[in-house]
Amino acid sequence: MVGKIVVIGDSSEDFSCLRNQLMTLGYDREEITNISFQELGDLIVVEAEELVFLSLSHTNQPPLEVFSYIQELFSEKPIIVLSDKEDPGISKQLISVGAQDYLVKETYDQFLLKKAIRYAIERRSLLKQVAHAKNDYEKLFLHHPNPMLVFDRDTLCFLRVNHAATEQYGYSESEFLKLTLKDIRIRGDHSKLNRLYKSLINSERLHDVGIWTHRKKTGEEFYAHIYWLPTKFEGRKAQLLVAIDETETIVNAARNEELTKEIKAYADRINSILESITDGFFAVDNEWKFTYVNRVFEKTFARKRENLIGKNVWEVFPAKFGEKIAPRYERAMRTRKHFNFEEYFDALDMWFSVSVYPSEGGLAVYIQDVTKSRKLKEKIFNDQINLNALINNTDDLIWSIDKDLNLLSANEAYKKRMRSFSQTEIKEGRPVILKDADKELQEKWTSLYKKALTGQSYNMESAANTTDGSIFYTEVSFNPIRNPQQEVIGVGCYARDITERKKHQLMIEHHNRLLEDIAWKQSHKMRGPVASILGIMQIFDFDDMDNPFNHELLQHLKNTTEKLDAMIKDIVSSTAALDHDIFNENGSANTL
């Protein structure tokens, strides 16, 4: 058995002397064990209860090697070195590598020995506490969810980064150590950074330095909320930088209004972190009593935390509150499973997104105000309903297609019209070119759609035969649909019924042709007979009516007159046809 005190050395005289001294200090003989250097060879690991004395007498091995070997065997135990002579160099080296004290034989008394033992045990205990604290700090630093970076105050070179930093920025730790603070900032911020750094270089407190634009290894930029805390790293003056990614928050203007502008320092206590988040947060124990409430929760529900801590949650809030969410909280407490839900609170006229995290000690609940986003969703839904009502309450045809000529959307007028041309059911997601349509018609409309897909906007008139044999005229507008990158992703189409207008236009064109024909006959064909008649009348001998030449003229006049009469009848016939068309079109012979 190893006692409370282990004395290592080959001198039985030294051991006997030391044991007597220790017994005068209150140790029993059985609590003091001597182990020679030869016996140490059979040991693997030995743990003394309190203390190890290492006597360097009668050993030719270098003191540092001997101490290192003993330190491995008696891990985490205080070791006091005993030596025959004073050697400041050796004593300093041994103390620096872990020896608790260096005593020279015959120079220390009982009081000094007692003091050395007490200080060695206390100092070793303190060092263990420091080591544990350092290890805890190292874990907190490395595994903190937000990027944390340590940089030199003078050179701005990075000295240490945590896992979140390497993940956020894309650099490995070794790559980070080759960079400076300026390398993760955009160039336009360098002057601003220099001014800020000069103003804070001598400050010894935590600073919220606001929102900055940082750059990742890929060149991608993001917004980071930055905190600076003065610190030391391996004896060098340094700054601890904490970067919280606020990109999504800044882009979203609605949430940006809710962000806390000033966040207090978070260092030693987890409460400071909870106070910095933008969600309302509260925690309850297994008896449903409030154990923590943050400021956002206080503000949202207009309740002071001093009036909540220790109170039962179901007694504090209205009965309706408990009726709505109590079953969910109780299920989380019972099943120990995390869940989310959204709930409307009548008293506040607000919507909340609630995340519940159960634990052995109770529940942690995060509450986010989603009133604006909820109302926006309702507005979009109502707008969609109104838009559908608008496009379906018109006789005009409205539809859109994608790049593959599949129907994206269509109003009822369009679907009804398509059913009059084909028995194929037209639906969203199916080809807009009907397979049972005439091949020439398919090719025509395919060409029209593809023209619009090149980015051209244009109008055209279209004539088609319906299943009952009638002709249907439409004026169609083709407009490319573009995404935010201005790429054409489809075509929006609008068709108006112009059948009546087109028929009227064709009738007018027909009438104009008839009128043009009548005018031409009047101005060209009748001119010859009229000129002949006028010429005959000029040479007719009115003085001698019996002149034989007059008989020839009269015969010629008769032929010309008959010819003129035939022309007049032709004009009258054309005029009658025009009157007939006008009568049929308007229902009245007197209406033009």
XYZ file of C-alpha atoms in Angstrom:
592
model
C 0.000 0.000 0.000
C 1.195 3.494 -0.814
C 0.757 5.931 2.029
C -0.172 9.565 2.085
C 3.486 10.517 1.733
C 5.875 8.759 -0.674
C 9.615 9.308 -0.326
C 11.623 8.270 -3.373
C 15.364 7.744 -2.963
C 18.116 5.235 -2.227
C 19.281 6.764 1.072
C 17.698 4.997 4.043
C 19.256 7.620 6.316
C 17.517 10.423 4.409
C 14.227 8.539 4.571
C 14.534 7.838 8.294
C 15.312 11.481 9.030
C 12.452 12.762 6.894
C 9.997 10.231 8.340
C 10.809 11.369 11.895
C 10.241 14.975 10.893
C 6.930 14.106 9.224
C 5.771 12.123 12.270
C 6.368 15.194 14.450
C 4.020 17.019 12.068
C 1.240 14.508 12.778
C 1.696 11.795 10.147
C 1.609 8.129 11.240
C 4.463 5.800 10.391
C 2.139 3.731 8.143
C 1.248 6.837 6.139
C 4.877 7.308 5.001
C 6.238 4.985 2.301
C 9.787 4.719 0.936
C 10.420 3.543 -2.643
C 13.942 3.128 -3.979
C 14.898 3.948 -7.555
C 15.377 0.236 -8.200
C 11.849 -0.522 -6.982
C 10.443 2.123 -9.285
C 11.306 -0.067 -12.255
C 8.533 -2.492 -11.286
C 5.914 0.259 -11.068
C 3.760 1.476 -13.912
C 1.693 4.268 -12.320
C 1.593 5.064 -8.618
C -0.666 7.567 -6.923
C 0.161 8.950 -3.500
C -2.664 10.348 -1.451
C -1.094 13.729 -0.763
C 2.568 14.306 -1.586
C 5.782 12.922 -3.114
C 9.314 13.693 -1.859
C 12.095 13.094 -4.404
C 15.559 12.713 -2.897
C 18.353 13.267 -5.385
C 21.035 11.791 -3.067
C 23.009 8.784 -4.324
C 21.830 9.146 -7.946
C 24.046 9.963 -10.896
C 21.181 10.611 -13.308
C 20.484 14.203 -14.476
C 18.003 15.782 -12.054
C 15.623 16.887 -14.817
C 15.419 13.348 -16.251
C 14.820 11.832 -12.831
C 12.108 14.404 -12.034
C 10.396 13.902 -15.399
C 10.261 10.139 -14.802
C 8.828 10.557 -11.296
C 6.317 13.095 -12.579
C 4.982 10.548 -15.086
C 4.559 7.892 -12.375
C 2.900 10.166 -9.861
C 0.709 12.164 -12.208
C -1.131 15.207 -10.854
C 0.518 14.940 -7.384
C 2.696 17.655 -5.823
C 6.429 16.793 -5.767
C 9.007 18.347 -3.414
C 12.657 17.841 -4.378
C 15.286 17.142 -1.674
C 18.921 17.850 -2.520
C 22.272 17.627 -0.743
C 23.454 20.992 -1.971
C 22.176 24.398 -3.037
C 22.068 24.767 -6.834
C 20.041 27.821 -7.984
C 20.189 26.790 -11.650
C 18.856 23.264 -11.064
C 16.262 24.408 -8.538
C 14.927 27.034 -10.958
C 14.673 24.480 -13.774
C 12.884 21.934 -11.583
C 10.406 24.517 -10.308
C 9.713 25.653 -13.877
C 8.813 22.106 -15.010
C 6.464 21.390 -12.105
C 8.316 20.826 -8.834
C 6.431 22.458 -5.960
C 9.552 23.205 -3.895
C 13.332 22.583 -3.675
C 14.678 21.875 -0.171
C 18.340 21.510 0.720
C 19.050 18.997 3.515
C 20.153 20.325 6.896
C 19.027 23.869 5.896
C 15.328 23.556 6.628
C 13.615 23.130 9.963
C 10.322 21.613 11.033
C 8.437 24.885 10.462
C 9.815 25.269 6.923
C 8.991 21.630 6.116
C 5.401 22.037 7.323
C 5.043 25.227 5.323
C 6.537 23.582 2.183
C 4.123 20.607 2.469
C 1.083 22.808 2.967
C 2.019 25.197 0.139
C 2.853 22.290 -2.203
C -0.522 20.641 -1.676
C -2.428 23.923 -1.961
C -0.429 25.096 -4.978
C -0.934 21.773 -6.794
C -4.651 21.917 -6.065
C -4.795 25.471 -7.363
C -2.864 24.529 -10.498
C -5.318 21.685 -11.140
C -8.192 24.115 -10.804
C -6.471 26.509 -13.195
C -5.843 23.661 -15.645
C -9.508 22.611 -15.489
C -10.627 26.211 -15.925
C -8.277 26.611 -18.867
C -9.582 23.409 -20.399
C -13.182 24.582 -19.902
C -12.332 27.919 -21.486
C -10.663 26.143 -24.400
C -13.789 24.033 -24.991
C -16.038 27.097 -24.698
C -13.864 28.954 -27.190
C -13.483 26.147 -29.726
C -17.088 24.977 -29.675
C -18.847 28.316 -29.327
C -21.603 28.537 -31.990
C -20.429 31.971 -33.182
C -17.091 32.619 -34.925
C -14.435 33.782 -32.438
C -11.039 35.049 -33.623
C -8.027 36.260 -31.618
C -5.711 38.765 -33.329
C -2.555 40.633 -32.337
C -3.211 44.238 -31.288
C -0.122 45.591 -33.054
C 0.031 43.575 -36.302
C -3.677 42.574 -36.623
C -2.441 39.048 -37.454
C -4.727 36.219 -36.383
C -3.392 34.158 -33.497
C -6.259 31.706 -32.841
C -9.706 30.904 -34.318
C -12.495 28.527 -33.275
C -14.357 25.888 -35.298
C -17.279 28.196 -36.081
C -14.857 30.712 -37.643
C -13.285 28.150 -39.992
C -16.755 26.951 -41.001
C -18.154 30.462 -41.527
C -15.210 31.946 -43.443
C -14.018 28.818 -45.281
C -10.357 29.121 -44.225
C -8.574 26.359 -42.337
C -6.934 27.294 -39.042
C -3.471 27.244 -40.624
C -4.713 29.516 -43.449
C -6.219 31.915 -40.900
C -2.889 32.257 -39.101
C -1.377 33.652 -42.323
C -4.043 36.382 -42.575
C -4.696 39.699 -40.854
C -7.929 41.327 -39.754
C -7.984 43.359 -42.981
C -8.003 40.230 -45.165
C -11.560 39.353 -44.109
C -12.861 42.905 -44.606
C -13.866 44.511 -47.880
C -11.325 47.044 -49.134
C -13.718 49.959 -48.719
C -13.802 49.354 -44.948
C -10.038 49.534 -44.366
C -9.942 53.281 -43.604
C -12.943 52.979 -41.312
C -11.302 49.991 -39.589
C -8.064 51.942 -39.041
C -9.939 54.848 -37.431
C -11.942 52.522 -35.198
C -8.879 50.535 -34.159
C -6.936 53.668 -33.206
C -9.809 54.852 -31.027
C -10.115 51.511 -29.181
C -6.553 50.189 -29.084
C -5.995 51.261 -25.482
C -9.461 50.377 -24.223
C -9.710 47.511 -21.749
C -13.436 46.744 -21.959
C -15.809 44.947 -24.308
C -16.978 46.981 -27.314
C -19.896 46.483 -29.653
C -18.379 47.854 -32.870
C -21.520 47.387 -34.950
C -22.292 45.757 -38.293
C -19.447 45.188 -40.780
C -19.193 43.538 -44.177
C -16.904 40.499 -44.021
C -15.588 38.415 -46.914
C -15.241 34.618 -47.018
C -12.478 32.675 -48.720
C -14.760 32.234 -51.758
C -15.186 36.005 -52.057
C -18.779 35.854 -50.837
C -19.693 38.766 -48.559
C -21.890 38.697 -45.469
C -22.899 41.056 -42.674
C -21.397 40.385 -39.247
C -22.212 41.990 -35.896
C -18.764 42.447 -34.305
C -17.705 42.559 -30.643
C -14.147 43.295 -29.487
C -12.807 42.234 -26.097
C -9.190 43.012 -25.026
C -7.304 39.892 -23.937
C -3.851 38.308 -23.854
C -2.624 35.355 -25.882
C 0.631 33.622 -24.959
C 1.861 36.812 -23.308
C 0.952 39.060 -26.257
C -1.621 41.856 -26.186
C -4.521 40.727 -28.318
C -8.168 41.302 -29.109
C -10.923 38.680 -29.056
C -13.297 39.237 -31.992
C -16.771 37.695 -31.919
C -18.657 37.730 -35.250
C -22.399 37.038 -35.345
C -23.787 36.521 -38.847
C -26.595 39.064 -39.283
C -26.999 38.767 -43.083
C -30.509 37.371 -43.037
C -31.616 39.883 -40.422
C -30.310 42.899 -42.325
C -31.833 41.759 -45.633
C -35.171 41.241 -43.959
C -36.309 44.780 -43.124
C -39.186 43.619 -40.962
C -36.943 41.629 -38.652
C -34.294 44.356 -38.746
C -36.672 46.626 -36.783
C -36.785 44.049 -34.007
C -33.035 43.610 -33.624
C -31.454 44.760 -30.392
C -29.138 47.677 -31.190
C -26.889 47.224 -28.220
C -25.958 43.817 -26.793
C -24.198 43.666 -23.470
C -21.022 41.776 -22.967
C -21.320 38.050 -22.711
C -18.391 36.311 -21.042
C -18.861 34.377 -17.821
C -22.597 33.703 -17.643
C -25.012 32.089 -20.089
C -27.651 34.644 -19.125
C -25.816 37.343 -21.040
C -26.211 35.311 -24.236
C -29.939 34.862 -23.683
C -30.292 38.589 -23.100
C -28.701 39.294 -26.484
C -31.035 37.225 -28.670
C -33.971 38.867 -30.464
C -36.502 36.166 -29.616
C -38.525 36.217 -26.441
C -37.198 33.533 -24.117
C -38.346 31.991 -20.862
C -37.552 28.824 -18.945
C -39.667 26.862 -16.484
C -38.804 24.030 -14.144
C -40.628 20.720 -13.790
C -43.170 22.404 -11.528
C -44.005 24.981 -14.259
C -42.371 27.810 -12.346
C -40.471 30.545 -14.201
C -36.735 30.219 -13.707
C -35.638 32.751 -16.348
C -37.188 35.505 -18.483
C -35.263 37.710 -20.914
C -35.886 41.360 -21.756
C -37.685 40.674 -25.049
C -40.214 38.485 -23.290
C -40.736 41.224 -20.689
C -41.372 43.813 -23.371
C -43.641 41.666 -25.522
C -45.922 40.548 -22.714
C -45.557 43.701 -20.592
C -44.509 41.707 -17.512
C -41.533 42.443 -15.268
C -39.260 39.480 -14.651
C -39.238 40.120 -10.906
C -42.985 39.509 -10.972
C -42.555 36.242 -12.917
C -39.563 34.396 -11.486
C -40.780 31.636 -9.160
C -44.419 32.011 -10.242
C -46.428 29.247 -11.952
C -46.778 29.985 -15.673
C -50.441 28.943 -15.802
C -51.320 31.232 -12.912
C -49.608 34.279 -14.408
C -51.196 34.264 -17.853
C -54.893 34.304 -18.818
C -56.919 31.094 -18.933
C -57.233 31.262 -22.738
C -53.458 31.224 -22.966
C -53.320 28.002 -20.973
C -56.166 26.368 -22.869
C -54.396 26.882 -26.193
C -50.839 25.868 -25.493
C -50.827 23.936 -22.200
C -51.399 20.548 -23.909
C -48.428 21.164 -26.209
C -46.091 22.173 -23.402
C -47.224 19.227 -21.304
C -46.590 16.836 -24.198
C -43.073 18.267 -24.607
C -42.446 17.862 -20.883
C -43.734 14.281 -21.000
C -42.055 13.075 -24.228
C -38.894 15.183 -23.916
C -39.152 16.017 -27.639
C -38.572 19.397 -29.235
C -41.352 20.878 -31.376
C -42.484 24.126 -33.027
C -45.886 25.677 -33.510
C -47.500 29.007 -34.399
C -50.206 30.525 -32.229
C -52.342 33.666 -32.212
C -52.754 35.593 -28.957
C -56.033 37.502 -28.798
C -54.966 39.813 -26.005
C -51.980 41.099 -27.979
C -53.420 40.696 -31.493
C -50.130 39.062 -32.470
C -48.906 35.837 -34.049
C -45.956 34.010 -32.514
C -43.700 31.210 -33.693
C -42.901 29.127 -30.616
C -40.007 26.644 -30.247
C -40.080 24.416 -27.173
C -36.940 22.608 -25.974
C -37.478 20.147 -23.095
C -34.727 19.095 -20.719
C -34.391 17.157 -17.500
C -34.917 20.345 -15.540
C -37.971 21.663 -17.384
C -38.602 23.589 -20.616
C -36.792 26.321 -22.539
C -39.111 28.282 -24.828
C -38.211 30.712 -27.627
C -40.984 33.025 -28.884
C -40.627 34.990 -32.123
C -43.052 37.675 -33.298
C -44.223 36.605 -36.787
C -47.238 38.936 -37.001
C -45.898 40.821 -40.012
C -44.987 37.710 -41.977
C -48.304 36.068 -41.076
C -50.305 39.102 -42.222
C -48.200 39.259 -45.373
C -49.077 35.620 -46.137
C -52.774 36.382 -45.596
C -52.534 39.414 -47.883
C -50.830 37.352 -50.594
C -53.537 34.690 -50.253
C -56.345 37.273 -50.500
C -54.632 38.987 -53.418
C -54.419 35.630 -55.175
C -58.140 35.034 -54.655
C -58.980 38.522 -55.954
C -56.681 38.038 -58.946
C -58.299 34.704 -59.803
C -61.747 36.293 -59.561
C -60.633 39.146 -61.814
C -59.163 37.013 -64.597
C -62.049 34.521 -64.495
C -64.769 37.184 -64.722
C -63.774 38.314 -68.202
C -64.528 36.885 -71.628
C -60.999 37.677 -72.746
C -58.546 34.774 -72.866
C -55.589 34.902 -70.479
C -52.909 32.201 -70.243
C -49.183 31.662 -69.827
C -46.711 28.977 -70.888
C -43.199 27.897 -69.873
C -40.140 27.447 -72.101
C -41.221 23.883 -72.931
C -44.616 25.110 -74.217
C -46.467 23.651 -71.236
C -49.415 25.543 -69.800
C -48.563 27.406 -66.593
C -51.897 29.093 -65.910
C -55.140 29.903 -67.708
C -58.482 31.477 -66.934
C -61.803 29.741 -67.479
C -62.497 31.676 -70.699
C -59.344 30.244 -72.259
C -60.151 26.682 -71.186
C -63.695 26.992 -72.500
C -62.489 28.312 -75.851
C -59.939 25.507 -76.188
C -62.686 22.951 -75.564
C -64.570 24.399 -78.565
C -61.586 23.526 -80.773
C -60.629 20.134 -79.366
C -61.894 17.270 -77.246
C -58.550 17.163 -75.400
C -58.764 18.491 -71.847
C -56.430 21.442 -71.372
C -54.755 21.529 -67.931
C -51.847 23.283 -66.250
C -48.600 21.407 -66.761
C -49.720 19.841 -70.051
C -48.599 20.886 -73.556
C -50.437 23.948 -74.826
C -50.158 22.693 -78.456
C -53.033 20.219 -78.834
C -52.073 16.961 -80.542
C -55.399 16.534 -82.331
C -55.205 20.024 -83.894
C -54.386 20.518 -87.570
C -50.665 20.068 -88.217
C -50.393 23.412 -89.963
C -52.105 25.067 -87.005
C -49.711 23.325 -84.585
C -46.703 24.574 -86.529
C -48.125 28.095 -86.687
C -48.681 28.416 -82.921
C -45.384 26.730 -82.087
C -43.652 29.357 -84.217
C -45.584 32.191 -82.518
C -44.666 30.993 -79.023
C -41.006 30.467 -79.891
C -40.820 33.966 -81.360
C -41.969 35.390 -78.015
C -39.525 33.134 -76.156
C -36.691 34.949 -77.950
C -37.715 38.080 -76.024
C -39.992 39.791 -78.555
C -43.338 41.321 -77.566
C -45.876 41.534 -80.386
C -49.551 41.319 -81.388
C -51.230 39.300 -84.143
C -54.701 38.474 -85.430
C -55.827 34.882 -85.636
C -58.770 33.208 -87.399
C -59.918 29.695 -86.517
C -62.837 27.393 -87.225
C -64.729 26.128 -84.214
C -66.329 22.686 -84.002
C -69.649 24.155 -85.263
C -67.959 25.455 -88.448
C -68.045 29.168 -87.600
C -65.020 31.417 -87.913
C -63.634 32.924 -84.708
C -61.312 35.948 -84.894
C -59.000 36.971 -82.030
C -56.321 39.573 -81.463
C -53.503 37.909 -79.477
C -50.790 39.696 -77.473
C -47.542 37.813 -76.734
C -45.343 39.106 -73.872
C -42.140 37.372 -72.647
C -42.000 36.498 -68.918
C -38.595 37.193 -67.350
C -37.001 36.169 -64.047
C -35.057 38.649 -61.842
C -31.958 37.948 -63.962
C -33.950 39.101 -67.029
C -33.882 35.619 -68.537
C -36.980 34.642 -70.536
C -38.687 31.777 -68.721
C -42.082 31.799 -70.417
C -44.721 33.759 -72.318
C -47.828 35.536 -71.075
C -50.666 35.693 -73.606
C -53.824 37.786 -73.817
C -56.495 37.248 -76.498
C -59.491 39.491 -77.194
C -62.523 38.482 -79.283
C -62.576 40.693 -82.397
C -64.947 38.538 -84.485
C -67.651 41.202 -84.838
C -65.135 43.921 -85.464
C -63.364 41.785 -88.055
C -66.606 40.902 -89.871
C -67.555 44.563 -89.987
C -64.096 45.424 -91.297
C -64.329 42.750 -94.029
C -67.809 44.011 -95.033
C -66.507 47.575 -95.308
C -63.614 46.392 -97.458
C -66.110 44.522 -99.699
C -68.304 47.636 -99.996
C -65.273 49.759 -100.808
C -64.370 47.385 -103.618
C -67.964 47.625 -105.019
C -67.921 51.402 -104.776
C -64.527 51.525 -106.424
C -65.890 49.341 -109.239
C -68.974 51.588 -109.704
C -66.804 54.699 -109.667
C -64.459 53.177 -112.216
C -67.357 52.276 -114.484
C -68.785 55.764 -114.178
C -65.467 57.479 -114.739
C -64.012 55.236 -117.440
C -66.528 52.991 -119.262
C -69.270 55.632 -119.616
C -66.875 58.282 -120.780
C -66.562 56.743 -124.284
C -70.320 56.537 -125.135
C -70.972 59.992 -123.702
C -68.119 61.450 -125.743
C -69.499 59.717 -128.868
C -72.957 61.167 -128.284
C -71.522 64.632 -127.793
C -69.463 64.251 -130.984
C -72.527 63.151 -133.019
C -74.488 66.098 -131.778
C -71.714 68.399 -132.922
C -71.803 67.183 -136.558
C -75.589 66.600 -136.795
C -77.106 68.782 -139.593
C -79.969 70.519 -137.861
C -80.561 72.825 -140.849
C -81.280 70.008 -143.276
C -83.008 67.283 -141.406
C -83.365 65.206 -144.572
C -79.656 65.112 -145.095
C -78.766 61.401 -145.723
C -75.734 61.830 -143.472
C -78.075 62.537 -140.564
C -79.610 59.067 -140.957
C -76.175 57.485 -140.477
C -75.548 59.674 -137.441
C -78.904 58.742 -135.909
C -78.173 55.034 -136.372
C -74.795 55.474 -134.737
C -76.453 57.500 -131.940
C -78.923 54.677 -131.345
C -76.144 52.065 -131.026
C -74.187 54.272 -128.677
C -77.261 54.973 -126.536
C -78.032 51.244 -126.221
C -74.474 50.619 -125.154
C -74.708 53.420 -122.562
C -77.996 51.953 -121.271
C -76.340 48.543 -120.724
C -73.608 50.235 -118.743
C -76.141 52.081 -116.595
C -77.966 48.798 -115.884
C -74.659 47.201 -114.814
C -74.038 50.087 -112.407
C -77.581 49.817 -111.058
C -77.047 46.072 -110.513
C -73.823 46.675 -108.544
C -75.568 49.331 -106.489
C -78.407 46.919 -105.704
C -75.896 44.297 -104.519
C -74.303 46.891 -102.210
C -77.702 47.858 -100.793
C -78.480 44.175 -100.212
C -75.243 43.677 -98.187
C -75.934 46.763 -96.075
C -79.501 45.623 -95.445
C -78.379 42.153 -94.328
C -75.685 43.589 -92.064
C -77.763 46.220 -90.307
C -81.325 44.876 -90.651
C -82.522 48.018 -92.393
C -82.164 49.244 -95.940
C -81.886 52.806 -94.696
C -78.968 52.135 -92.319
C -75.428 52.502 -93.563
